[in-house]
Coordinates of C-alpha atoms and ligand atoms in Angstrom, one line a residue:
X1 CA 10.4 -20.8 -5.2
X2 CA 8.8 -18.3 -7.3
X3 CA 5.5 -16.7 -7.1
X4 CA 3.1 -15.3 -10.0
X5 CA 0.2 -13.3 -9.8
X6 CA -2.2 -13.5 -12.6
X7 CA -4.8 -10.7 -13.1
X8 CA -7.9 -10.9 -14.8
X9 CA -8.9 -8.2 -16.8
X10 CA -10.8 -9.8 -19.8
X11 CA -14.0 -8.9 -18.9
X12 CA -15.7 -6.4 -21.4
X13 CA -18.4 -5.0 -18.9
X14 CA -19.3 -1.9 -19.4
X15 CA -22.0 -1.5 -16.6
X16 CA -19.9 0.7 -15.2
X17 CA -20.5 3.4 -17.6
X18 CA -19.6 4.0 -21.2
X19 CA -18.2 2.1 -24.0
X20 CA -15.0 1.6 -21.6
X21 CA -14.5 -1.6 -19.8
X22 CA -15.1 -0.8 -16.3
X23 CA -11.3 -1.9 -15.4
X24 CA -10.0 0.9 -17.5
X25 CA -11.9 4.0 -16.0
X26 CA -10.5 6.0 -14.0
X27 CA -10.8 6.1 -10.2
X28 CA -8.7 8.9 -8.5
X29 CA -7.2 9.8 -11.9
X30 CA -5.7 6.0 -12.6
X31 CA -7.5 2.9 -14.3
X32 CA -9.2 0.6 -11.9
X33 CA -6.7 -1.8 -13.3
X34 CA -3.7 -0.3 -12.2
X35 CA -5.0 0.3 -8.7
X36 CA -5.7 -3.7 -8.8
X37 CA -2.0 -4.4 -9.9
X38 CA 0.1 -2.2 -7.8
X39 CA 0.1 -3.8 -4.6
X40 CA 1.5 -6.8 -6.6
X41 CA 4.1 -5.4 -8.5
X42 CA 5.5 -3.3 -5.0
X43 CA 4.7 -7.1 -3.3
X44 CA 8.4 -8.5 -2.5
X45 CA 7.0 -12.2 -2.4
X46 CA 5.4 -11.3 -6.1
X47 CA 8.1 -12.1 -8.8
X48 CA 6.1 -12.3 -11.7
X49 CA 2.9 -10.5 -13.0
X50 CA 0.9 -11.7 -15.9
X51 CA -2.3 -9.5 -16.9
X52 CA -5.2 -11.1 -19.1
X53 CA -6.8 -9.1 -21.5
X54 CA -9.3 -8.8 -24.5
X55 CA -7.6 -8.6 -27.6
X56 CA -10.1 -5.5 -28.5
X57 CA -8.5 -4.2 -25.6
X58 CA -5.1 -4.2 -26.9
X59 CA -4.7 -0.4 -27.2
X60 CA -6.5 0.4 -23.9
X61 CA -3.9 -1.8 -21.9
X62 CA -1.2 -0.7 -23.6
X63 CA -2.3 3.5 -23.3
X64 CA -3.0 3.4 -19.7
X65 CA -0.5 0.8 -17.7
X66 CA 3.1 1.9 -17.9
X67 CA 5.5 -1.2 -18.4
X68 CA 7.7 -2.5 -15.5
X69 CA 10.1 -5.1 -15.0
X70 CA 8.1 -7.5 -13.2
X71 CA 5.2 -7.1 -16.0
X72 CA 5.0 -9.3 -18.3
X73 CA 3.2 -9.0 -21.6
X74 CA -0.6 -9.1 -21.8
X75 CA -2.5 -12.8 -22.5
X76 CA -5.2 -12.2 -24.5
X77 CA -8.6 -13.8 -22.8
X78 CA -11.5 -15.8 -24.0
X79 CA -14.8 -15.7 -24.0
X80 CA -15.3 -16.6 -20.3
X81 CA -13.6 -16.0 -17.0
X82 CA -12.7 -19.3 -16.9
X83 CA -10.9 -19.5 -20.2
X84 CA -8.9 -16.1 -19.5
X85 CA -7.8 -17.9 -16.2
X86 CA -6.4 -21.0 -18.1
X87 CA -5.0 -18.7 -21.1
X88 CA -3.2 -17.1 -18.2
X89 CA -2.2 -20.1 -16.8
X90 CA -0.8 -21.6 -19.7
X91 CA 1.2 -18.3 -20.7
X92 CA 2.5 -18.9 -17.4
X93 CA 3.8 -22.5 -17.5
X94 CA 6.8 -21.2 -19.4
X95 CA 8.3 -19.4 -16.4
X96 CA 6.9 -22.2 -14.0
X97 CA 6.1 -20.6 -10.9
X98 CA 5.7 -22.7 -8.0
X99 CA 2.6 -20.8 -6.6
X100 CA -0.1 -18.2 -8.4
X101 CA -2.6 -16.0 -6.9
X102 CA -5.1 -15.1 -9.5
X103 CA -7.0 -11.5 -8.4
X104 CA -10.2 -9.7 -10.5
X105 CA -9.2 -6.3 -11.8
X106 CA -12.0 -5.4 -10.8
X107 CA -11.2 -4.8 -7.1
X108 CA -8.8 -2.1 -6.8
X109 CA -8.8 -2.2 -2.8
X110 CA -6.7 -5.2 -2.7
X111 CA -3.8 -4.6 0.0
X112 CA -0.6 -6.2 0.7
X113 CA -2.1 -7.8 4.0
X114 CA -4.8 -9.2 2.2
X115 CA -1.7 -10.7 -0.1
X116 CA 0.7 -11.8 2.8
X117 CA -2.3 -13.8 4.2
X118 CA -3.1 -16.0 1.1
X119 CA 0.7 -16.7 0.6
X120 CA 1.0 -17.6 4.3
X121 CA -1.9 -20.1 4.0
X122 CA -0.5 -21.3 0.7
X123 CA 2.2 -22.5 3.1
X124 CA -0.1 -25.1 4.5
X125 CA -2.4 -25.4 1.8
X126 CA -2.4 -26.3 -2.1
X127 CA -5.1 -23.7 -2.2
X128 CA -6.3 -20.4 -0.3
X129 CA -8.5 -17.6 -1.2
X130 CA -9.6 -14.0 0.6
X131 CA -12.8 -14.3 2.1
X132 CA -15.0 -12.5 4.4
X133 CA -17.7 -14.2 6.7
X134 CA -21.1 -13.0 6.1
X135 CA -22.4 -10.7 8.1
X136 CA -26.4 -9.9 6.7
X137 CA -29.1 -12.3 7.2
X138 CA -30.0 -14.0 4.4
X139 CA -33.7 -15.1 2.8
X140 CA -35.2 -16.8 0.2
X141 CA -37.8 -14.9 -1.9
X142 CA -40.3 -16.5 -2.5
X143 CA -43.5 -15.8 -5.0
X144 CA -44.1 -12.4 -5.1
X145 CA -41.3 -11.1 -3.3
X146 CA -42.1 -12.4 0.4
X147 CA -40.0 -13.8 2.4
X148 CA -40.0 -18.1 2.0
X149 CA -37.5 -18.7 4.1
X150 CA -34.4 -17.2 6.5
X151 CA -31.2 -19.0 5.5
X152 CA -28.9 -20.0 7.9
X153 CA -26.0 -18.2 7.7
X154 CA -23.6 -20.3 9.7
X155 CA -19.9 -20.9 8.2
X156 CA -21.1 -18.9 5.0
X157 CA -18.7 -16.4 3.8
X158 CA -18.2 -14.4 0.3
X159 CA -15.9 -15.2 -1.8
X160 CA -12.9 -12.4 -2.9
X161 CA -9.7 -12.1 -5.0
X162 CA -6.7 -13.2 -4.7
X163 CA -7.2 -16.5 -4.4
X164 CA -3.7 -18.7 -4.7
X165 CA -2.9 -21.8 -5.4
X166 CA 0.1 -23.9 -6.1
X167 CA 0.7 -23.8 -9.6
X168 CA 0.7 -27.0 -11.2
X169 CA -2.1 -28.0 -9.5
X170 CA -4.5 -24.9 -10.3
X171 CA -3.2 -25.8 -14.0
X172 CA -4.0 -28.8 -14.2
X173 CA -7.2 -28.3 -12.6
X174 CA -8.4 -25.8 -15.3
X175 CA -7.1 -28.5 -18.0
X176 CA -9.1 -31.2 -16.7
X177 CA -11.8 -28.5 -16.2
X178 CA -11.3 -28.4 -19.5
X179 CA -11.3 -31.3 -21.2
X180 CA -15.0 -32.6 -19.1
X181 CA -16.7 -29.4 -20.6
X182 CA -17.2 -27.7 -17.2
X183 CA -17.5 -24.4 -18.2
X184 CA -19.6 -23.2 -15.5
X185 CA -17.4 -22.4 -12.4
X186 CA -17.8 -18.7 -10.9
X187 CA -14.3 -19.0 -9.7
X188 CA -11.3 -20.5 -9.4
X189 CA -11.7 -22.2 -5.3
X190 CA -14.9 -23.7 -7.5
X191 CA -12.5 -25.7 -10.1
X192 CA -9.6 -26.3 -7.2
X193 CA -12.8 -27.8 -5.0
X194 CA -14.1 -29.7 -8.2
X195 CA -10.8 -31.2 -8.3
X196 CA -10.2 -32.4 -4.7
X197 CA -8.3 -29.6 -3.4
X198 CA -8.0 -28.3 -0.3
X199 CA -9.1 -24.8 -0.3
X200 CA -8.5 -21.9 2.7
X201 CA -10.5 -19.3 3.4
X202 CA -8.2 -16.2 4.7
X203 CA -9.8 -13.4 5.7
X204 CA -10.1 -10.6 2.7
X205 CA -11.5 -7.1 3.9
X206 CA -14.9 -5.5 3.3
X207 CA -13.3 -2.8 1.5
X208 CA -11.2 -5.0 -1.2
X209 CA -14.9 -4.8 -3.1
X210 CA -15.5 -5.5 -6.7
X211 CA -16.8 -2.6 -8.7
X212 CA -19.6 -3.9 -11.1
X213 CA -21.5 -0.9 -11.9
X214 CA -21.7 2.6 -12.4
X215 CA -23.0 2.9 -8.9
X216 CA -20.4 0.7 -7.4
X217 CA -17.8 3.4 -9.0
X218 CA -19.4 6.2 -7.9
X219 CA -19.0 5.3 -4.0
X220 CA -15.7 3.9 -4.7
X221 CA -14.3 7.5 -5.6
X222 CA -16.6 9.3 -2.5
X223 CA -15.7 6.4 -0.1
X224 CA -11.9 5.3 -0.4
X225 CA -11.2 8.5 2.0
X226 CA -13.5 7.2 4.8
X227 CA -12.5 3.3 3.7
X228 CA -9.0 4.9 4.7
X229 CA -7.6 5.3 7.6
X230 CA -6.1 9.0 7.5
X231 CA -4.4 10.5 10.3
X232 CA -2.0 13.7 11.5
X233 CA 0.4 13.3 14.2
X234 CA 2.6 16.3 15.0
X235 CA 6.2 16.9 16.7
X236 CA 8.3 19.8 18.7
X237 CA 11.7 19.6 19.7
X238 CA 14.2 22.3 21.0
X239 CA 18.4 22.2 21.0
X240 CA 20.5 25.0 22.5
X241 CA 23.5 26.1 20.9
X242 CA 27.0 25.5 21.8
X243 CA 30.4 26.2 20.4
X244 CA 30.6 25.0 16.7
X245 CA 30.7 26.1 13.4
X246 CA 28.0 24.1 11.6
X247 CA 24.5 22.5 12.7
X248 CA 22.9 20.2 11.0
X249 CA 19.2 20.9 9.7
X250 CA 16.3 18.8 7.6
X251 CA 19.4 16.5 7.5
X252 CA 21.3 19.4 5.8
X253 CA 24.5 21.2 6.8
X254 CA 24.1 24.9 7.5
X255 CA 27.6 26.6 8.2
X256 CA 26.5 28.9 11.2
X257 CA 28.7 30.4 14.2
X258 CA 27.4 27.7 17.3
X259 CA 26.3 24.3 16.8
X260 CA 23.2 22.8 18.5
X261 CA 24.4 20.2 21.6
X262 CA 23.2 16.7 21.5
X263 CA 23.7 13.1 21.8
X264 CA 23.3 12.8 17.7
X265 CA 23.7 15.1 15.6
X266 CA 21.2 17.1 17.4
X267 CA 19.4 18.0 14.1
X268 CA 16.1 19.5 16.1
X269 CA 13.9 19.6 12.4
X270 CA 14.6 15.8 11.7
X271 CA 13.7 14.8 15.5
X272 CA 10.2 16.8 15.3
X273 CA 9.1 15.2 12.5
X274 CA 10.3 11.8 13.3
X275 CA 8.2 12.6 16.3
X276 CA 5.2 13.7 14.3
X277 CA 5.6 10.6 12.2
X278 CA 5.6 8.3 14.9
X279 CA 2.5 9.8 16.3
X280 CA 0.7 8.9 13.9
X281 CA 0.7 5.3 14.4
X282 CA 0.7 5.6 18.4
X283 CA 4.3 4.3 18.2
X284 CA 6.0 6.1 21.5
X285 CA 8.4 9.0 20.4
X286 CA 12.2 9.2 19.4
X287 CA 13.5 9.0 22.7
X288 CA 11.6 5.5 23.4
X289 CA 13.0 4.2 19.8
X290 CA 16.4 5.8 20.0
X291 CA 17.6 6.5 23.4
X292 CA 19.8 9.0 23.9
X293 CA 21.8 6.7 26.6
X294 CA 22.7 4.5 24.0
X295 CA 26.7 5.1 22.9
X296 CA 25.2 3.5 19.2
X297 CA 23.6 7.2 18.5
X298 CA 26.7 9.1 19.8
X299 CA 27.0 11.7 16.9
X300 CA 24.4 9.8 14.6
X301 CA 23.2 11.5 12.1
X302 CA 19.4 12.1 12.2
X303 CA 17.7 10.3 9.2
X304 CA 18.5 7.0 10.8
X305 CA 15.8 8.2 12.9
X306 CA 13.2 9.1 10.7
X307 CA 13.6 6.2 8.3
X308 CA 12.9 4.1 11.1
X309 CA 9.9 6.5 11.7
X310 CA 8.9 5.6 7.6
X311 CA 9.7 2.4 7.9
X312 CA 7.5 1.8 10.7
X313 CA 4.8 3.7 8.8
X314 CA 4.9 1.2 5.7
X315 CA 5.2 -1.6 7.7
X316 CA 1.6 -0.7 8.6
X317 CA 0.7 -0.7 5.1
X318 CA 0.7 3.2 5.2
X319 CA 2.0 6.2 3.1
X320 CA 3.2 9.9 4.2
X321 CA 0.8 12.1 2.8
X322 CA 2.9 15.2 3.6
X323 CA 5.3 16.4 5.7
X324 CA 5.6 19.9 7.5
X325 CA 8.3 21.5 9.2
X326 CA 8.7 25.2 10.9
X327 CA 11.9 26.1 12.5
X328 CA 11.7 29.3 15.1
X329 CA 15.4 31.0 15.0
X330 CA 17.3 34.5 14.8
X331 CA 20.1 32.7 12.8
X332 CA 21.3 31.1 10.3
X333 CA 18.7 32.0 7.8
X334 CA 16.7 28.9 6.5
X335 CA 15.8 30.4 2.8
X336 CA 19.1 29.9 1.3
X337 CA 18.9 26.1 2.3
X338 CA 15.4 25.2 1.9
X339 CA 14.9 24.0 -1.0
X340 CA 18.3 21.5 -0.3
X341 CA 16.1 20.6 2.9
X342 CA 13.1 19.4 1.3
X343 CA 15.0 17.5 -0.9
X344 CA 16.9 15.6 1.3
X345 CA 13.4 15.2 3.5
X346 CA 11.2 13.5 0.4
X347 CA 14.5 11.1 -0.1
X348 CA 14.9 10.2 3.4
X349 CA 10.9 9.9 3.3
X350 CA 10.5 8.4 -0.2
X351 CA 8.0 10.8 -1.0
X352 CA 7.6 13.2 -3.8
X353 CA 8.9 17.1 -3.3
X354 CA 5.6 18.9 -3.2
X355 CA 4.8 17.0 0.0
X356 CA 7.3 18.0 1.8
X357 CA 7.3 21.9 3.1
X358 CA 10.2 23.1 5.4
X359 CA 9.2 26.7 6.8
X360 CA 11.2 29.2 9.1
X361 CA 10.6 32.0 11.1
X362 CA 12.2 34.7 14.1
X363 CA 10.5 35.2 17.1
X364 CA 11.1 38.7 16.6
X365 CA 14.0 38.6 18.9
X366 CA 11.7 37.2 22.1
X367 CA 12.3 34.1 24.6
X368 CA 14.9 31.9 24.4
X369 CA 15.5 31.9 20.5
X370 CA 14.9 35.6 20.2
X371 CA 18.0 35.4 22.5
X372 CA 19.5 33.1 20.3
X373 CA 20.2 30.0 22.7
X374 CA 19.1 27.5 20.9
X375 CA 16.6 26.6 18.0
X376 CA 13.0 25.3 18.3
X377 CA 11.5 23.0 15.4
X378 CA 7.6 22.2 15.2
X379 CA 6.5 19.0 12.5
X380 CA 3.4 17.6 11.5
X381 CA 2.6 14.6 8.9
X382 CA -0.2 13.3 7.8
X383 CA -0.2 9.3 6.8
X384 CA -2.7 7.1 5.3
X385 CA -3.8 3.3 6.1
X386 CA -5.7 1.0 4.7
X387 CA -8.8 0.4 6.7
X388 CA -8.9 -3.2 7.2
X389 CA -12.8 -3.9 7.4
X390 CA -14.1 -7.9 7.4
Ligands
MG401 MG1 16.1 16.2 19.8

């Protein structure tokens, strides 16, 4: 079974600002449309990505989105929504996907847990689109701007993107569509409903918003840091030395005269900042993931651990901002190695290098590292989630 997503980025409004269609400007220093694509090219249940376009667009599209495998070449659009939609669809029927999710490029906030919830009702469902139940009170002006009438609001909800069908019957809808000169659907649920399908509503989020205007822009840049969810948690971990001729460091080996003791590889920088990285999700600490009873991390070396600590991280929808470690020794010096350090950190992480920072210092020869028994290492990270609002 393969899926497609289709994105619709036809649209040659320009109330955003400009001559430039809004789904080309730039929020955060990438296109709006690229923001709208990413989550379904990273998506693993995505295997196909098709992006509609206006032709006058051509250059735009091809300046500012970078080609990738899963990307196929742009469909050029039509005159309305609904025409783009079915010049997608058709450019699609080539491949014949059995499922499509069709999303606005206009709403950059989409998340993968938006995604995961249409294709799980798509499991049930010809049809199933992100939604979110109203919230406001709603009334009907009347003449002059009073108020005729306060609607009931009951079961209403708005309408978002993606909304997925299963293929053949989304394309045949539009055809039919189509052919009966109905050119007046708002969306694609509208066409699946005109043609007797059943249609779920999943529950979008109040921050996967579409940006119309100028205005809409504007708060998207101020607001995505308090529609995200950012937060630091920090780590500390001490070994003491013992007889040896290496330890192990940032998931580096450092040639020294002890080694640090410990069920694993006792690397004390890796265990802080799996620690810090697991606080930030309120996920317990190594010890409580890894325990150090268990003959399975005898010796094991530490990036196990903070992968798991990543891994975790992502499968909250979230990213490592940065990554911050200080080591307090006498010996060995750090410098030579650091750079080898953060390396191996932003692989283990998946992160670039200039997040990563790995710092050392003495404690001018005081406490129990001054005295050299053992090393001390102190971690913070910062991660970002989605806010899931609606
Ligand atoms: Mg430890």
């Amino acid at each position: 079974m393969t899926t497609a997503a289709l994105i619709v980025a036809a649209g040659r409004g320009s109330r955003a600002g400009g001559d430039t269609p809004k789904q080309y400007l730039s929020l955060h220093g990438v296109p709006v449309l690229r923001h709208a694509l990413a989550p379904f090219l990273a998506h693993r249940g995505i295997d196909h990505v098709v992006v509609v376009i206006a032709a006058a667009d051509r250059d735009l599209y091809a300046a500012r989105i970078p080609a990738e495998a899963k990307l196929m070449a742009p469909v050029d659009g039509a005159a309305t929504r609904q025409g783009s939609v079915r010049n997608g669809l058709r450019a699609l029927a080539e491949l014949g996907p059995s499922r499509v999710l069709i999303h606005d490029a206009a709403r950059p906030f989409v998340t993968a847990a938006i995604i995961d919830r249409v294709l799980e009702a798509l499991e049930a469902h010809p049809g199933a689109i992100a939604a979110v139940p109203l919230a406001d009170t709603l009334k009907r002006a009347g003449a002059g701007g009073d108020i005729a009438a306060t609607l009931d609001r009951t079961g209403l909800w708005r309408a978002q993107t993606p909304q997925g069908f299963h293929f053949p019957d989304i394309l045949k809808a539009h055809e039919d569509a189509h052919a009966a000169g109905r050119t007046d659907f708002t969306d694609d649920a509208a066409i699946a409903e005109w043609a007797g399908l059943r249609v779920a509503l999943v529950h979008g989020s109040e921050a996967n918003r579409k940006i119309t205007t100028a205005e809409d822009l504007i708060q998207a840049q101020a607001g995505q840091s308090i529609m995200q969810d950012v937060r630091t948690g920090g780590g500390f971990d001490v070994h003491r030395f013992t007889t040896g001729d290496h330890v192990w460091l940032c998931g580096v080996k450092v040639p020294h005269t002890h080694a640090l003791e410990g069920h694993s590889d006792a690397d004390v920088a890796l265990h802080a900042l799996t620690d810090a990285l697991l606080g930030t999700i309120g996920a317990g600490d190594i010890g409580e993931h890894f325990s150090n009873k268990d003959p399975r991390w005898r010796g094991a070396p530490s990036h196990i651990f903070l992968s798991e600590a990543a891994r975790l991280v992502a499968a909250r929808g979230g990213r490592i901002a940065n990554a911050d470690v200080t080591i307090l020794c006498e010996a060995p010096a750090i410098s030579p190695h650091r750079t080898a350090m953060r390396r191996r950190i932003a692989e283990i992480l998946g992160i670039a290098l200039d997040r990563v920072a790995v710092k050392a210092t003495t404690t001018e020869g005081l406490g129990f590292t001054g005295r050299r028994e053992g090393i001390v290492a102190l971690a913070s990270a910062t991660v970002v989630l989605p806010a899931e609002g609606g």
